[in-house]
Amino acid sequence: LPSKSNVAGLMMVVVPNVMGMCTFSPQLNSTNNSVKGVQFCKKFIERFRFHLFERNLKKNDDKLNPTISKLGETKEQQMMSLLFAAVTGNMSQLYRYHADNIDFNWSDYDGRTALHLAVCG
């Protein structure tokens, strides 16, 4: 994971296209990185599937891929499917997304939400 640390013990970590996070622990290792921050990141990538080359692999490990929903779609795919379902009036798809707690306030590049498209589509 891309990260940047400073000698005060602050460590900023980026999970591309997913999230950013920050850790703080003043104890530093020999390379001036936060000891606890590095430990956290190691445990974090042991638990979650964030590496670019392992994201879509179907491996028999216990790693979770938070970019995939219970429905087997990435957040971007969910958003596009939600907006398309709203335009076409596909109520069963909309009910399914509602049951999966999908955020209906997502918007496209123009700021249009599913409600905008359902009314105007």
Short mmCIF file of C-alpha atoms in Angstrom, two decimals:
data_model
loop_
_atom_site.label_atom_id
_atom_site.label_comp_id
_atom_site.label_asym_id
_atom_site.label_seq_id
_atom_site.Cartn_x
_atom_site.Cartn_y
_atom_site.Cartn_z
CA LEU A 1 0.00 0.00 0.00
CA PRO A 2 1.33 3.47 -0.80
CA SER A 3 2.20 5.34 2.38
CA LYS A 4 4.15 8.25 3.78
CA SER A 5 5.49 8.63 7.29
CA ASN A 6 7.30 11.31 9.27
CA VAL A 7 9.64 11.35 12.25
CA ALA A 8 6.79 12.33 14.60
CA GLY A 9 5.23 8.86 14.13
CA LEU A 10 2.44 9.82 11.77
CA MET A 11 1.79 7.46 8.87
CA MET A 12 -0.63 8.13 6.01
CA VAL A 13 -1.72 5.12 3.99
CA VAL A 14 -3.70 5.03 0.73
CA VAL A 15 -5.73 2.12 -0.59
CA PRO A 16 -6.14 3.24 -4.22
CA ASN A 17 -9.76 3.83 -5.27
CA VAL A 18 -10.98 2.69 -1.85
CA MET A 19 -9.83 4.83 1.08
CA GLY A 20 -7.11 6.66 2.92
CA MET A 21 -6.19 6.31 6.58
CA CYS A 22 -3.74 7.66 9.08
CA THR A 23 -1.99 6.03 12.05
CA PHE A 24 0.00 7.61 14.86
CA SER A 25 2.53 6.05 17.19
CA PRO A 26 5.66 7.94 18.23
CA GLN A 27 7.92 4.87 18.54
CA LEU A 28 10.06 4.69 15.36
CA ASN A 29 12.03 1.83 13.82
CA SER A 30 15.52 2.04 12.28
CA THR A 31 14.11 3.53 9.04
CA ASN A 32 12.15 6.23 10.94
CA ASN A 33 8.76 4.62 10.34
CA SER A 34 6.12 4.25 13.05
CA VAL A 35 6.54 0.78 14.57
CA LYS A 36 2.85 0.35 15.41
CA GLY A 37 1.81 1.91 12.09
CA VAL A 38 3.85 -0.63 10.12
CA GLN A 39 2.49 -3.47 12.29
CA PHE A 40 -1.06 -2.24 11.70
CA CYS A 41 -0.54 -2.10 7.93
CA LYS A 42 0.91 -5.62 7.87
CA LYS A 43 -2.09 -6.98 9.80
CA PHE A 44 -4.44 -4.94 7.63
CA ILE A 45 -3.19 -6.45 4.36
CA GLU A 46 -3.18 -9.93 5.92
CA ARG A 47 -6.90 -9.51 6.58
CA PHE A 48 -8.05 -7.67 3.45
CA ARG A 49 -7.40 -8.20 -0.24
CA PHE A 50 -6.14 -4.81 -1.36
CA HIS A 51 -3.14 -5.64 -3.50
CA LEU A 52 -3.74 -4.77 -7.14
CA PHE A 53 -2.83 -8.27 -8.36
CA GLU A 54 -4.85 -10.19 -5.79
CA ARG A 55 -8.09 -8.18 -5.83
CA ASN A 56 -9.96 -10.34 -8.31
CA LEU A 57 -8.31 -13.68 -7.59
CA LYS A 58 -10.50 -16.46 -6.27
CA LYS A 59 -8.17 -17.84 -3.64
CA ASN A 60 -9.00 -20.22 -0.83
CA ASP A 61 -7.77 -17.87 1.87
CA ASP A 62 -9.71 -15.94 4.48
CA LYS A 63 -8.89 -12.51 3.06
CA LEU A 64 -11.83 -10.18 2.58
CA ASN A 65 -12.27 -7.94 -0.43
CA PRO A 66 -14.21 -4.88 0.74
CA THR A 67 -14.45 -3.54 -2.81
CA ILE A 68 -16.91 -6.35 -3.62
CA SER A 69 -20.42 -6.31 -2.14
CA LYS A 70 -22.51 -9.26 -1.05
CA LEU A 71 -23.92 -9.14 -4.55
CA GLY A 72 -20.47 -9.71 -6.09
CA GLU A 73 -20.14 -6.22 -7.57
CA THR A 74 -17.64 -3.44 -6.98
CA LYS A 75 -18.98 -0.12 -5.70
CA GLU A 76 -18.60 1.40 -9.16
CA GLN A 77 -20.58 -1.46 -10.72
CA GLN A 78 -23.26 -1.10 -8.04
CA MET A 79 -23.56 2.61 -8.72
CA MET A 80 -23.92 2.14 -12.46
CA SER A 81 -26.41 -0.71 -11.99
CA LEU A 82 -28.39 1.36 -9.50
CA LEU A 83 -28.58 4.33 -11.85
CA PHE A 84 -29.51 2.10 -14.80
CA ALA A 85 -32.22 0.37 -12.73
CA ALA A 86 -33.63 3.78 -11.80
CA VAL A 87 -33.71 4.93 -15.45
CA THR A 88 -35.38 1.74 -16.67
CA GLY A 89 -37.76 1.42 -13.70
CA ASN A 90 -36.39 -1.99 -12.68
CA MET A 91 -38.04 -2.17 -9.26
CA SER A 92 -36.81 -5.67 -8.37
CA GLN A 93 -33.21 -4.48 -8.85
CA LEU A 94 -33.90 -1.36 -6.77
CA TYR A 95 -35.46 -3.47 -3.99
CA ARG A 96 -32.41 -5.75 -4.05
CA TYR A 97 -30.04 -2.80 -3.70
CA HIS A 98 -32.17 -1.35 -0.91
CA ALA A 99 -32.03 -4.67 0.96
CA ASP A 100 -28.22 -4.68 0.56
CA ASN A 101 -28.07 -1.16 2.09
CA ILE A 102 -26.73 0.44 -1.07
CA ASP A 103 -26.51 4.23 -0.81
CA PHE A 104 -29.23 5.64 -3.05
CA ASN A 105 -27.65 9.10 -2.80
CA TRP A 106 -24.72 8.12 -5.01
CA SER A 107 -24.40 10.37 -8.01
CA ASP A 108 -22.87 10.13 -11.45
CA TYR A 109 -20.35 12.52 -12.99
CA ASP A 110 -23.09 15.15 -13.39
CA GLY A 111 -24.32 14.82 -9.82
CA ARG A 112 -27.49 12.95 -10.81
CA THR A 113 -28.75 10.45 -8.25
CA ALA A 114 -31.04 7.47 -8.77
CA LEU A 115 -34.01 9.63 -7.79
CA HIS A 116 -33.13 12.25 -10.43
CA LEU A 117 -32.91 9.57 -13.10
CA ALA A 118 -36.09 7.79 -11.99
CA VAL A 119 -38.10 11.00 -12.23
CA CYS A 120 -36.53 12.41 -15.39
CA GLY A 121 -35.32 9.26 -17.11
#
